[in-house]
Short mmCIF file of C-alpha atoms in Angstrom, two decimals:
data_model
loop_
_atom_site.label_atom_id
_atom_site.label_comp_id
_atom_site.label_asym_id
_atom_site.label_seq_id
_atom_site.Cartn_x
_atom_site.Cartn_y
_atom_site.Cartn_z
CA UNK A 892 -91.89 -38.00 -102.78
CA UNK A 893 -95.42 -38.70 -104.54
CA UNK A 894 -97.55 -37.06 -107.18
CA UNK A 895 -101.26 -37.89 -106.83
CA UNK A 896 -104.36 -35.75 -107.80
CA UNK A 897 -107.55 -36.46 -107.36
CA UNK A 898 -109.98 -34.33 -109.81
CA UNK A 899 -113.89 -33.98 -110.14
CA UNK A 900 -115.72 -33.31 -113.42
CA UNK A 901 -119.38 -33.38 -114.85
CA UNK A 902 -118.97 -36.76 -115.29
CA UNK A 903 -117.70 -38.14 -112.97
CA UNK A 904 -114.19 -38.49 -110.93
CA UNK A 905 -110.59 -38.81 -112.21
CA UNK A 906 -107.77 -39.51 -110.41
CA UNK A 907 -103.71 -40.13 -110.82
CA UNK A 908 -100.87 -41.45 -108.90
CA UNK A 909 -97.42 -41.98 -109.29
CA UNK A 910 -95.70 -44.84 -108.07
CA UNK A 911 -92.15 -43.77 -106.98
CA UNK A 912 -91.18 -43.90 -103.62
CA UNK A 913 -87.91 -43.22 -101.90
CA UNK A 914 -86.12 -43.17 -98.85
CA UNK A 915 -82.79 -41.37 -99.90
CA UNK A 916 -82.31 -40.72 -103.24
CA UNK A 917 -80.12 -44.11 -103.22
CA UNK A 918 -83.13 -46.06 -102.05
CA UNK A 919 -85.81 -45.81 -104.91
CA UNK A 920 -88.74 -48.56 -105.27
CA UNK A 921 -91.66 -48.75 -107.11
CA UNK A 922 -94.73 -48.77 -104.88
CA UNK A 923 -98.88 -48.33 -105.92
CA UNK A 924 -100.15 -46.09 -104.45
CA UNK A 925 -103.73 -45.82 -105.51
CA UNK A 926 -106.64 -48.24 -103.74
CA UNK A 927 -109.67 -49.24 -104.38
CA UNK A 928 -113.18 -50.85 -102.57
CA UNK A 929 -115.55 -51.50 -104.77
CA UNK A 930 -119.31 -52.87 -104.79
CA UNK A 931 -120.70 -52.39 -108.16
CA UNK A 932 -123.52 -50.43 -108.33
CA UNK A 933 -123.37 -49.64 -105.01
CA UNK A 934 -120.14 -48.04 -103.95
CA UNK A 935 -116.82 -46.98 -105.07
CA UNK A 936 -113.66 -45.50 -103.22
CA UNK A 937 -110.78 -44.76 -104.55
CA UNK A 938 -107.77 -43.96 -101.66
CA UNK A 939 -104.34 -42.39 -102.94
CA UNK A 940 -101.42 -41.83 -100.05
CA UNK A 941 -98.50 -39.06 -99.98
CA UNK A 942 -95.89 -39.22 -97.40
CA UNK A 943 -94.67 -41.82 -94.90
CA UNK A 944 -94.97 -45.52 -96.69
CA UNK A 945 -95.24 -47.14 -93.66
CA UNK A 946 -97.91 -45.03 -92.77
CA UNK A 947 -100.37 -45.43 -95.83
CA UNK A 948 -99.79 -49.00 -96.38
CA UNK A 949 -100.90 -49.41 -92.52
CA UNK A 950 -104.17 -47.24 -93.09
CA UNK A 951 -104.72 -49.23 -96.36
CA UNK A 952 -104.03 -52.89 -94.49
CA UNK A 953 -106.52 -51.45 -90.97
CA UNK A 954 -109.18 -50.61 -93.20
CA UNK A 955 -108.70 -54.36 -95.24
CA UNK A 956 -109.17 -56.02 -92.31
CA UNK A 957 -111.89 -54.38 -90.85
CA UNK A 958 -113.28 -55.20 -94.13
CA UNK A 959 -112.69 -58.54 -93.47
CA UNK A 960 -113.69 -59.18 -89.19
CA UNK A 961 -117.39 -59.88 -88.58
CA UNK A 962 -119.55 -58.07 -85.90
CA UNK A 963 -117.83 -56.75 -83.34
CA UNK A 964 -115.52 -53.85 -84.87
CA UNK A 965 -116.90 -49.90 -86.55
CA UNK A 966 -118.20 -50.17 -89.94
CA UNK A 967 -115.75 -50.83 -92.64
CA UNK A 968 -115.08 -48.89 -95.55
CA UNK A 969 -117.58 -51.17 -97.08
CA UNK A 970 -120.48 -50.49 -95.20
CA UNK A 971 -120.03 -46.60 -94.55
CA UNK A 972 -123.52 -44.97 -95.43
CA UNK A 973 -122.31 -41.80 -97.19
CA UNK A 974 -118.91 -40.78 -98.83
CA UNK A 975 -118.48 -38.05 -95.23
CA UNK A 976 -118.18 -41.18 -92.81
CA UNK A 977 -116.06 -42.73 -95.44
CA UNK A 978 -113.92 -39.51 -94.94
CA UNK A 979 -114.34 -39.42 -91.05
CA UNK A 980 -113.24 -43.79 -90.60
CA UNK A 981 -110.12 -43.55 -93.16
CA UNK A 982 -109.14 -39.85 -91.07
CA UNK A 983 -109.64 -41.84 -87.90
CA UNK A 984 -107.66 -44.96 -89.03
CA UNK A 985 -104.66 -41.99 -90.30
CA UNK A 986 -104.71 -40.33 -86.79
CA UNK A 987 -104.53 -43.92 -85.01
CA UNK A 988 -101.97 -45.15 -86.90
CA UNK A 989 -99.89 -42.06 -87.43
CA UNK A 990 -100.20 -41.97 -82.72
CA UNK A 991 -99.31 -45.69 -82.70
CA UNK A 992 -96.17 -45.24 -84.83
CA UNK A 993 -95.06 -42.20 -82.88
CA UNK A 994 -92.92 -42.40 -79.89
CA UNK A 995 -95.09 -41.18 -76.59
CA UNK A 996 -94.62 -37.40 -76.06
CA UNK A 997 -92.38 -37.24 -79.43
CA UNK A 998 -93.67 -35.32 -82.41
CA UNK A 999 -95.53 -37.69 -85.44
CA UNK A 1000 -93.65 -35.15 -88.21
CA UNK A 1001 -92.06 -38.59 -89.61
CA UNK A 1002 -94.57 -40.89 -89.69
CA UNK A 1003 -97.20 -38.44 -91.53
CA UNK A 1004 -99.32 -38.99 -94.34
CA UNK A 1005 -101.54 -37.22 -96.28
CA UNK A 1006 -104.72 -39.12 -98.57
CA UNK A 1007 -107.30 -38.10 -101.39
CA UNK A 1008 -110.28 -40.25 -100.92
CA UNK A 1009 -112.88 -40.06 -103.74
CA UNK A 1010 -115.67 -42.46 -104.38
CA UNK A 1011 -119.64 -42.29 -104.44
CA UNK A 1012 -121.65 -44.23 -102.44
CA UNK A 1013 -125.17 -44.68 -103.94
CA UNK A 1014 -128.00 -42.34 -102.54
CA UNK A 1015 -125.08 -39.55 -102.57
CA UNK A 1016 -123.42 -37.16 -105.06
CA UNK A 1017 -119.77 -38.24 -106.14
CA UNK A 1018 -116.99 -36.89 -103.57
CA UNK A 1019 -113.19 -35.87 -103.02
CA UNK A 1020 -111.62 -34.93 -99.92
CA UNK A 1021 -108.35 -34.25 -98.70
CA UNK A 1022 -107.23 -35.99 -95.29
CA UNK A 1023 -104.37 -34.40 -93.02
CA UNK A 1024 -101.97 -36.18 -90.82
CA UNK A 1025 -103.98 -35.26 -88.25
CA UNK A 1026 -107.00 -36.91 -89.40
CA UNK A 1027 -109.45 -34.16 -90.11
CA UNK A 1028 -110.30 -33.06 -93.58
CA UNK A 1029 -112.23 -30.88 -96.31
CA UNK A 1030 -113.53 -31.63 -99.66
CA UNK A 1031 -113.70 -30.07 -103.25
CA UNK A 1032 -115.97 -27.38 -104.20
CA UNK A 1033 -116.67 -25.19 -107.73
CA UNK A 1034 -114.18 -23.18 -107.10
CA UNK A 1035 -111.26 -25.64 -106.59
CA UNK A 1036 -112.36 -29.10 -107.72
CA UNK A 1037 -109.14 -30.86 -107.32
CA UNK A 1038 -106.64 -31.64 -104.92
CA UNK A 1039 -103.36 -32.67 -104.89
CA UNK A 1040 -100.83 -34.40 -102.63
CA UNK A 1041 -97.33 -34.85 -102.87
CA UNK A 1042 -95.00 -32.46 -104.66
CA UNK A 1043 -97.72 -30.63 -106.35
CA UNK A 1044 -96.46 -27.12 -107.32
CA UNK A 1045 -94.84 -28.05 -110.71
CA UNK A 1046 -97.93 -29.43 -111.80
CA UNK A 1047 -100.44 -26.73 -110.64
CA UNK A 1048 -100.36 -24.00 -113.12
CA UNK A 1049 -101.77 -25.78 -115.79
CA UNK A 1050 -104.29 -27.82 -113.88
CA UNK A 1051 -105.34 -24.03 -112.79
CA UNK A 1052 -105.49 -22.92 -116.20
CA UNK A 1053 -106.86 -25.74 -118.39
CA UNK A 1054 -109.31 -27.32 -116.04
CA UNK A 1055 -112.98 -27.36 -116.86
CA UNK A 1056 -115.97 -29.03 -115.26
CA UNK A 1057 -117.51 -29.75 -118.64
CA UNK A 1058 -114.49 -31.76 -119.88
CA UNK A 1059 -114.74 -35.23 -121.13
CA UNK A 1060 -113.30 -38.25 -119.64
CA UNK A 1061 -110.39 -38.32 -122.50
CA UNK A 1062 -109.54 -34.31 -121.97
CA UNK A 1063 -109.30 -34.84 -118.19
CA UNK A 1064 -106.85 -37.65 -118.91
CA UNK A 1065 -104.70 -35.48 -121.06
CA UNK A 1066 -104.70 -32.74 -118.39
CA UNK A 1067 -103.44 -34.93 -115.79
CA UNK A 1068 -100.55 -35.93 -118.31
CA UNK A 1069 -99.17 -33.24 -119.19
CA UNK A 1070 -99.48 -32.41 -115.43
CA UNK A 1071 -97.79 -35.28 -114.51
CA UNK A 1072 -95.11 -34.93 -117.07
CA UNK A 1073 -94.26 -31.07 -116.08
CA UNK A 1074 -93.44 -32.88 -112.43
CA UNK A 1075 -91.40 -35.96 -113.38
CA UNK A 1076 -89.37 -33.77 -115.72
CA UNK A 1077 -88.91 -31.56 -112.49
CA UNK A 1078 -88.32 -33.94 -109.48
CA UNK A 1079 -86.85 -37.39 -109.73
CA UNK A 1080 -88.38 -38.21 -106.48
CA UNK A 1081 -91.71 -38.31 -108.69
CA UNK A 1082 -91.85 -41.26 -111.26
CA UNK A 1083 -93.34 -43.52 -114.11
CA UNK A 1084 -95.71 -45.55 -114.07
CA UNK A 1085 -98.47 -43.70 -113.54
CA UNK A 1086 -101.73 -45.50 -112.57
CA UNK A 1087 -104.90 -43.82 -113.65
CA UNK A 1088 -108.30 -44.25 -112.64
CA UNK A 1089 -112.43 -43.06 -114.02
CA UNK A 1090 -115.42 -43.32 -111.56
CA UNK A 1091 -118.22 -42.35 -114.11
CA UNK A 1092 -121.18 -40.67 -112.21
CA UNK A 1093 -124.08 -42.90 -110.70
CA UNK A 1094 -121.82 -46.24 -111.81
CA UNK A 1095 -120.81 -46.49 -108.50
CA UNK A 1096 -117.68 -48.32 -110.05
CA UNK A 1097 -114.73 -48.21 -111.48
CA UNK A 1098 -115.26 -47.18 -115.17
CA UNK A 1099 -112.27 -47.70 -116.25
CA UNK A 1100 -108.25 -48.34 -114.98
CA UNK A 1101 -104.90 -47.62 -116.77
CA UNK A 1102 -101.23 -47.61 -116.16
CA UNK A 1103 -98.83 -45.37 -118.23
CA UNK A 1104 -95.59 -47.08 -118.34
CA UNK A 1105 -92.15 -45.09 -119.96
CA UNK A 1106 -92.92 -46.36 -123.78
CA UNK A 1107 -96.84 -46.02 -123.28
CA UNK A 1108 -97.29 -44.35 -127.24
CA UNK A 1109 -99.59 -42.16 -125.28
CA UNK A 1110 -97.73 -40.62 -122.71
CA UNK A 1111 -94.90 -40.18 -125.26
CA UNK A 1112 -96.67 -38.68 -127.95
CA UNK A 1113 -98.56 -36.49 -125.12
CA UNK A 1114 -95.10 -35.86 -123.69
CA UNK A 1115 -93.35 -34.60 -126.91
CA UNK A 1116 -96.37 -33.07 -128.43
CA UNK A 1117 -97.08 -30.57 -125.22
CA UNK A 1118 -93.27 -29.30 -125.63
CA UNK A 1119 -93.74 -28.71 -129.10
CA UNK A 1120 -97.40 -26.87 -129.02
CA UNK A 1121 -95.25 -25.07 -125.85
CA UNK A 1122 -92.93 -23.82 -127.96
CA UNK A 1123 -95.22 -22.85 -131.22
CA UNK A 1124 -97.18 -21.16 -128.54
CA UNK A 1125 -94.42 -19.32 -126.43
CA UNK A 1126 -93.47 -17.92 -130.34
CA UNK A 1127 -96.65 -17.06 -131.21
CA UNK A 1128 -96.72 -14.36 -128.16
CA UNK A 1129 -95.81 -10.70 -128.80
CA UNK A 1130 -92.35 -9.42 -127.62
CA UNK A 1131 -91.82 -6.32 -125.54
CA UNK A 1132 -91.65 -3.18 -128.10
CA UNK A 1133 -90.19 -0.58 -126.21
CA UNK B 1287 -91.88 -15.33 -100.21
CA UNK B 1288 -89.74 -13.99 -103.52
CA UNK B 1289 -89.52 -15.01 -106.84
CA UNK B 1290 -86.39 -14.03 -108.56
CA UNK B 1291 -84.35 -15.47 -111.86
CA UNK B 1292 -80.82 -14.56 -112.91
CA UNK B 1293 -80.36 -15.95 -116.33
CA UNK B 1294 -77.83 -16.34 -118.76
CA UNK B 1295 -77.89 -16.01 -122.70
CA UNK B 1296 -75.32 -15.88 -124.95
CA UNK B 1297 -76.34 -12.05 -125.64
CA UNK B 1298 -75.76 -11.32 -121.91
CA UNK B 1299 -77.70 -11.75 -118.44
CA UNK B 1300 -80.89 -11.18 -117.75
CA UNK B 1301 -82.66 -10.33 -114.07
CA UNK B 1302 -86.13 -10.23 -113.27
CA UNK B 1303 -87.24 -9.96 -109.61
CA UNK B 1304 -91.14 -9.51 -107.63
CA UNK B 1305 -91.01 -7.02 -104.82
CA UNK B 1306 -93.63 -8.76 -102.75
CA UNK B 1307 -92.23 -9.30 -98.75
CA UNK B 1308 -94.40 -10.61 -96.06
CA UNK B 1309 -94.14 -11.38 -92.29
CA UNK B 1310 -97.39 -13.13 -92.51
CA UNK B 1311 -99.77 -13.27 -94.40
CA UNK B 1312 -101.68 -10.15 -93.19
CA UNK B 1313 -98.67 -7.88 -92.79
CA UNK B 1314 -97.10 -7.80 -96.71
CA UNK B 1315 -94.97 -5.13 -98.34
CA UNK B 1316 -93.40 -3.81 -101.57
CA UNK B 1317 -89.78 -3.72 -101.50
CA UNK B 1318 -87.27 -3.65 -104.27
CA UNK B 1319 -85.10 -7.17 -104.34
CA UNK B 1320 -82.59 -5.93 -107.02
CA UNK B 1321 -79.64 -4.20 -106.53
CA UNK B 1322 -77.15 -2.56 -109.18
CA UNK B 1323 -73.23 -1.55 -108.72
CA UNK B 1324 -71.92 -0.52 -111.97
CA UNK B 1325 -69.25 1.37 -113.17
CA UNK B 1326 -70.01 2.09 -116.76
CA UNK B 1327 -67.26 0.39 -119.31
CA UNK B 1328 -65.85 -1.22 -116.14
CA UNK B 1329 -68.51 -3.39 -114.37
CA UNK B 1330 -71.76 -4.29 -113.73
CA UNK B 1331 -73.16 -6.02 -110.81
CA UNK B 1332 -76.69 -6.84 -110.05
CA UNK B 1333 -77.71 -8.85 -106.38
CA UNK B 1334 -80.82 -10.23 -105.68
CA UNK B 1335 -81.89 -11.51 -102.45
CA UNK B 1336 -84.72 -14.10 -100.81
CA UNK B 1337 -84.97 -14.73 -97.44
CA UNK B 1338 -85.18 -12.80 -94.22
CA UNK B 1339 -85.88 -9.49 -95.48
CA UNK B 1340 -83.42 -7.97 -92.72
CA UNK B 1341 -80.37 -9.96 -93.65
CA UNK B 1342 -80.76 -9.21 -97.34
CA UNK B 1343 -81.14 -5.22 -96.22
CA UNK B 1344 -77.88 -5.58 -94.18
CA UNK B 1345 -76.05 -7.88 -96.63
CA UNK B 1346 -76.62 -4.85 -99.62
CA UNK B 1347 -75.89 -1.35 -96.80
CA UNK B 1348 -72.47 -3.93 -95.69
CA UNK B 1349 -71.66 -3.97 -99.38
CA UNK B 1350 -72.48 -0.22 -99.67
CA UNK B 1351 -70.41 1.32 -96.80
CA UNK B 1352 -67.40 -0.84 -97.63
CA UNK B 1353 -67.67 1.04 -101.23
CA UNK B 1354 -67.67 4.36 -99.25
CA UNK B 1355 -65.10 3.83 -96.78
CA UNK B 1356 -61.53 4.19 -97.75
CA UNK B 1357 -58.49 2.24 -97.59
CA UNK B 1358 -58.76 0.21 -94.03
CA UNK B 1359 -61.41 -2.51 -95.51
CA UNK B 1360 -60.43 -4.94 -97.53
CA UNK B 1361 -61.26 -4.52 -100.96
CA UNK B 1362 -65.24 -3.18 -102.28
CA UNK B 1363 -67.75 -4.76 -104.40
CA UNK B 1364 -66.68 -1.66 -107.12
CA UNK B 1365 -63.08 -2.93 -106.68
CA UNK B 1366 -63.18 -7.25 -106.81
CA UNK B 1367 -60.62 -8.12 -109.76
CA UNK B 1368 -63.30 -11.10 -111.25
CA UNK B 1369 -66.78 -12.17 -110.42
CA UNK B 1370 -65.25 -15.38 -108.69
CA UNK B 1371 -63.77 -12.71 -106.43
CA UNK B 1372 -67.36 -10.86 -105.87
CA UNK B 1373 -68.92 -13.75 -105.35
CA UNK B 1374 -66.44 -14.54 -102.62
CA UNK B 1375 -66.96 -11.40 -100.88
CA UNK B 1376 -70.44 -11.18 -101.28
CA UNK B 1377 -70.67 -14.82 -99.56
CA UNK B 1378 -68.60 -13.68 -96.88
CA UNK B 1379 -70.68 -10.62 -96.36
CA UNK B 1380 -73.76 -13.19 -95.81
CA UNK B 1381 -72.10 -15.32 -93.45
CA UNK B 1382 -70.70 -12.23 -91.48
CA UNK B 1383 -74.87 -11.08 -90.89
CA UNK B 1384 -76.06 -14.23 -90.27
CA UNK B 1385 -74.22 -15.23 -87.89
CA UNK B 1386 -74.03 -11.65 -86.22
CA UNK B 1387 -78.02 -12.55 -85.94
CA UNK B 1388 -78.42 -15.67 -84.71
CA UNK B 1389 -77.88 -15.71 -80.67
CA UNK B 1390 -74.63 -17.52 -79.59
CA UNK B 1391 -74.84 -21.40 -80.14
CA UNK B 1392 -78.48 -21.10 -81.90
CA UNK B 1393 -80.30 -22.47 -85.34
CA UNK B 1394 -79.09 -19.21 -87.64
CA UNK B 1395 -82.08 -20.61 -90.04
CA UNK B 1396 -84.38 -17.83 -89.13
CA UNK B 1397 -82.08 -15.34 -90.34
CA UNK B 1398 -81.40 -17.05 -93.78
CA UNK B 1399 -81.37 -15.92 -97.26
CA UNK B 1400 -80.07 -16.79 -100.55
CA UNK B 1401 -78.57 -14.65 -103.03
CA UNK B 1402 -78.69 -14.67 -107.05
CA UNK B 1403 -75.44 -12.51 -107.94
CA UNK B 1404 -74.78 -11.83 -111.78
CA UNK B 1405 -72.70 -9.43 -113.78
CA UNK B 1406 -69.17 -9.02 -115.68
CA UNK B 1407 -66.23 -7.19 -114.46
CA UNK B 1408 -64.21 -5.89 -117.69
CA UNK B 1409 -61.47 -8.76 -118.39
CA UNK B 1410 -64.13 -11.73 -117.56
CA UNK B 1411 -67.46 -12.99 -118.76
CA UNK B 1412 -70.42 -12.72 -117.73
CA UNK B 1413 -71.56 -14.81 -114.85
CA UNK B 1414 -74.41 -15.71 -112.04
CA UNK B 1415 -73.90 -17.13 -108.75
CA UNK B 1416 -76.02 -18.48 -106.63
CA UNK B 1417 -75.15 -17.64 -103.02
CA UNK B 1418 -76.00 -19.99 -100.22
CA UNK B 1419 -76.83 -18.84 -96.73
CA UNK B 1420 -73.73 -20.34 -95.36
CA UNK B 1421 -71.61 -18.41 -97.62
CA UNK B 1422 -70.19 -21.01 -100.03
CA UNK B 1423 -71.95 -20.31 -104.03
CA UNK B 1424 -71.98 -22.45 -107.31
CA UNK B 1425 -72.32 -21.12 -111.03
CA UNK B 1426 -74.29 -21.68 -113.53
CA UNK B 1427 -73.14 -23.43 -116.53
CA UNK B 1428 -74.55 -24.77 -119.87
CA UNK B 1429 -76.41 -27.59 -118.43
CA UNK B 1430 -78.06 -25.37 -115.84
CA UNK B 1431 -77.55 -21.34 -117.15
CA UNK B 1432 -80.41 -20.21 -114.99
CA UNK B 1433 -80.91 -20.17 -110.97
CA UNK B 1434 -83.76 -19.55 -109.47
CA UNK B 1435 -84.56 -18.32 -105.58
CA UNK B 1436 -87.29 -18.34 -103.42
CA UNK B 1437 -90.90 -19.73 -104.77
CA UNK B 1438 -89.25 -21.30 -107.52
CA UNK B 1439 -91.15 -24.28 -108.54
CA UNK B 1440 -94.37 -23.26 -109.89
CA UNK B 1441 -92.42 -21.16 -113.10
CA UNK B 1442 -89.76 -23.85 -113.55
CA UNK B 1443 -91.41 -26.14 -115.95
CA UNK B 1444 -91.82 -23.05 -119.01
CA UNK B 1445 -87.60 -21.92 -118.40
CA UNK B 1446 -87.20 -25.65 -118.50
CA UNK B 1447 -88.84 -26.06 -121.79
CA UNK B 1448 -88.39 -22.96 -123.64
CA UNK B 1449 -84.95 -21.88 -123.00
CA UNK B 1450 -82.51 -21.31 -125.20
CA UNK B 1451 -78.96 -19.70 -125.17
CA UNK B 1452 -79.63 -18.31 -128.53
CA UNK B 1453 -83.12 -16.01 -127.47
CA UNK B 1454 -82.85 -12.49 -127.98
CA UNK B 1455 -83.34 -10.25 -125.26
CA UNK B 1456 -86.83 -9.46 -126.27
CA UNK B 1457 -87.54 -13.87 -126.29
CA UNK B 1458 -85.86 -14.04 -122.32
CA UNK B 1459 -88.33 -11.25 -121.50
CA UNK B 1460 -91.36 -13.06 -122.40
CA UNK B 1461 -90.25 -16.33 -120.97
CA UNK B 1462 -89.56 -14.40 -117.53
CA UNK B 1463 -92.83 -13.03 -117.42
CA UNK B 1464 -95.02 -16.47 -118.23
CA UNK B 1465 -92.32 -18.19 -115.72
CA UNK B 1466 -93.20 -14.92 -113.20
CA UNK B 1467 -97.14 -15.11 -114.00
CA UNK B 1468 -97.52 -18.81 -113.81
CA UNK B 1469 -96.15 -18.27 -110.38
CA UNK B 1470 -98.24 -15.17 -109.12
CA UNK B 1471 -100.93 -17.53 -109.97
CA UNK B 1472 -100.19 -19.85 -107.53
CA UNK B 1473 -98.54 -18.12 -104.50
CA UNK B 1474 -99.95 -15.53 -103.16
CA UNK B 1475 -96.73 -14.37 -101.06
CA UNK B 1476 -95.08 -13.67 -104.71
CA UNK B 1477 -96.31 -10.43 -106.16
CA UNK B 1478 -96.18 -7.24 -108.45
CA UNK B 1479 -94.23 -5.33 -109.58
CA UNK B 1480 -91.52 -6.87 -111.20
CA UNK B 1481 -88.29 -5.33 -111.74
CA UNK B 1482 -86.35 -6.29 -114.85
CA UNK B 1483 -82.57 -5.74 -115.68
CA UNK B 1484 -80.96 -6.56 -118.95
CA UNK B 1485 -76.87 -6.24 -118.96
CA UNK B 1486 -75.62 -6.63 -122.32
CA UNK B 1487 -72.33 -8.26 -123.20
CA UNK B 1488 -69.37 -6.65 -123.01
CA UNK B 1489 -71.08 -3.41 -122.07
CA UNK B 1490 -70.35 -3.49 -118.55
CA UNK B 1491 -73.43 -1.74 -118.00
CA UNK B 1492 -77.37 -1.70 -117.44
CA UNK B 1493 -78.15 -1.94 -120.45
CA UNK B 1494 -82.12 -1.79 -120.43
CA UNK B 1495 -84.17 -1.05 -116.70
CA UNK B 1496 -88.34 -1.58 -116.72
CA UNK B 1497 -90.53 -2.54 -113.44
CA UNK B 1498 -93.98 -4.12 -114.90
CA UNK B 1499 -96.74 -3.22 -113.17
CA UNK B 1500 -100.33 -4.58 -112.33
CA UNK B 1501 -101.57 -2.73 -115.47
CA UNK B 1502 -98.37 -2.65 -117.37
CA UNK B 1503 -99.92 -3.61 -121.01
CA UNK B 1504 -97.60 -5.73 -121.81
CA UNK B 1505 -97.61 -8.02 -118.90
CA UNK B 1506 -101.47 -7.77 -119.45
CA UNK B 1507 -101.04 -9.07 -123.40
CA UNK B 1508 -98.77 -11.87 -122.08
CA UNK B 1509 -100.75 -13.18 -119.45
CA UNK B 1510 -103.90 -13.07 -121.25
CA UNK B 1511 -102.18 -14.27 -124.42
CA UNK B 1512 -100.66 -16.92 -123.09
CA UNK B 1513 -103.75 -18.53 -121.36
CA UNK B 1514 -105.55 -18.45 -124.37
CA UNK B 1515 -102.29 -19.92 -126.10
CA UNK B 1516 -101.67 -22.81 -123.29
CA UNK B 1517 -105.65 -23.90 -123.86
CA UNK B 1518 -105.44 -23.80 -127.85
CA UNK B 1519 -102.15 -25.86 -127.66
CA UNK B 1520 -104.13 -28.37 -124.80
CA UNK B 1521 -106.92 -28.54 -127.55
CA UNK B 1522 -104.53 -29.53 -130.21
CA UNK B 1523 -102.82 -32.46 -128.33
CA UNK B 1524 -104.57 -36.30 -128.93
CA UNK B 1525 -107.07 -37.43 -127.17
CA UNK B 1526 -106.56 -40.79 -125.23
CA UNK B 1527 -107.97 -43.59 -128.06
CA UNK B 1528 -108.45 -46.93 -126.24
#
């Protein structure tokens, strides 16, 4: 499995991955899963994968090299005019690769892969969208300005009830945290370390890059302090009278 | 979908169960998932059920008419010598109706459902079982003194943390209904009322019977309470430094 969320504020865009992967619970390996493409000042994209490995290093390695091959092939990722036909090549490059890996006529269930691409392009507003298996997409809005991918429900409820568009850089970090850390404590298939990423509005770069590892001081002291002020909390609530 | 939790404290067992059913998401009911046998002094039995709404229906009227008929069926769920032995039958019972559903040589997967069966027959402890749709069932036990069917992953993280064998009654209550409302939140096919059954120790009884409402005060002061708590404890935590 995979935690990833990718989450837009005032400021600009924050987003989290894990970086366990497994095939079995015998067969765990430690895989990033968080990509960037960068042109200061003029673009950044940030791509995070969920589901098949196969499948999301393949998108990640087609859109390298068209990066890379001169003149004759689609725009790269690098040369996309707005963050939408960023959205519309990597859901292309997903639905090509996901039909290529499938067996003619059989279904692509086991080869699929979900992304969160995020990333401003300069001339345009700062982005997210979610991109299905099947290559389409749709992208935040007010009223849900974050999306996740992966095993997402144990993580959701306080994402839902802390989140706020005015938040600073350091609160947003401390919300994915503690989101992460309700999920790893839930699902094994969901592990440390956690690479996290800033793309401060009209910087068109990355602002700034982290990885939580199992003694980050951090993560620990976020960790142990959230069950506490959980606890003083949960006591602090009324009990039923009657 | 269903939410229900059967949990165990050293005080006794607690129940708490939505009533939400839905074939689809445009054609949703209210049905009662709890059911009660109890002989006062004697035993107490309390069934829960998520799944197929019709196997859970039969499961509960087999259980019923084998109480009422005499003699030629083996023995009834108001006659099992332990819980083990209730659990056994109950399992049974499930097998018998799903496979009496599913056509000859089929998938019997549409016709599932899992069961959370708690209670104490005088001479025993208390117990809960959690029945699989093949029959077989596995008990809680200090490590784990909690099961959970149906939408189950969105109110795990608060039982995880706050649990503790030594809550009052009162305590389990309020951790139910954050673990119930964090979950309402989230999935819409999870809904209220929620019914809520308290058997004491060694009463071999009911011992305490509410259903919350929408505008049950209580479940208002919680929920509100506790979203104001969750963001004041969120403020409190550190803020990343570097």
């Amino acid at each position: 499995m995979t935690y990833c969320v990718g989450l837009k504020i005032d400021r600009g865009l924050v987003f989290m991955s894990d970086t366990r992967t497994n095939a079995g619970i015998d067969s765990i390996s430690t895989f990033r899963k968080m990509y960037t493409w960068e042109e200061p000042g003029e673009r950044v994209i940030v791509l995070m994968g969920a589901g098949n490995l196969a499948t999301t290093q393949a998108v990640v390695s087609n859109l390298n090299e068209r990066v890379k091959s001169t003149g004759k092939r689609p725009p790269s990722i690098m040369h996309t005019p707005s963050m939408y036909q960023t959205a519309k090549l990597v859901g292309d490059t997903v639905k090509e690769v996901i039909a290529s890996s499938a067996p003619a006529g059989e279904s692509a269930d086991a080869f699929a892969a979900s992304f969160i691409l995020g990333g401003q392009v300069k001339g345009g507003e700062p982005r997210i969208f979610l991109i299905y298996p099947e290559g389409n997409f749709i992208e935040t809005c007010e009223d849900t300005p974050f999306f996740q991918i992966g095993e997402t429900k144990y993580g959701k409820p306080i994402l839902v009830r802390a989140y706020d568009p005015a938040m600073s850089f350091e609160e947003t970090v401390k919300l994915l945290v503690l989101s992460f850390d309700s999920t790893l404590r839930s699902n094994l298939s969901v592990g440390l370390p956690l690479d996290l990423l800033f793309c401060e509005r009209d910087t068109y770069k990355v602002t700034y890059r982290r990885r939580f590892a199992q003694d980050d001081p951090y993560y620990q002291e976020l960790a142990e302090g959230w069950s506490k002020a959980l606890r003083t909390a949960f006591k602090s609530l009324p009990h039923l009278k009657d």
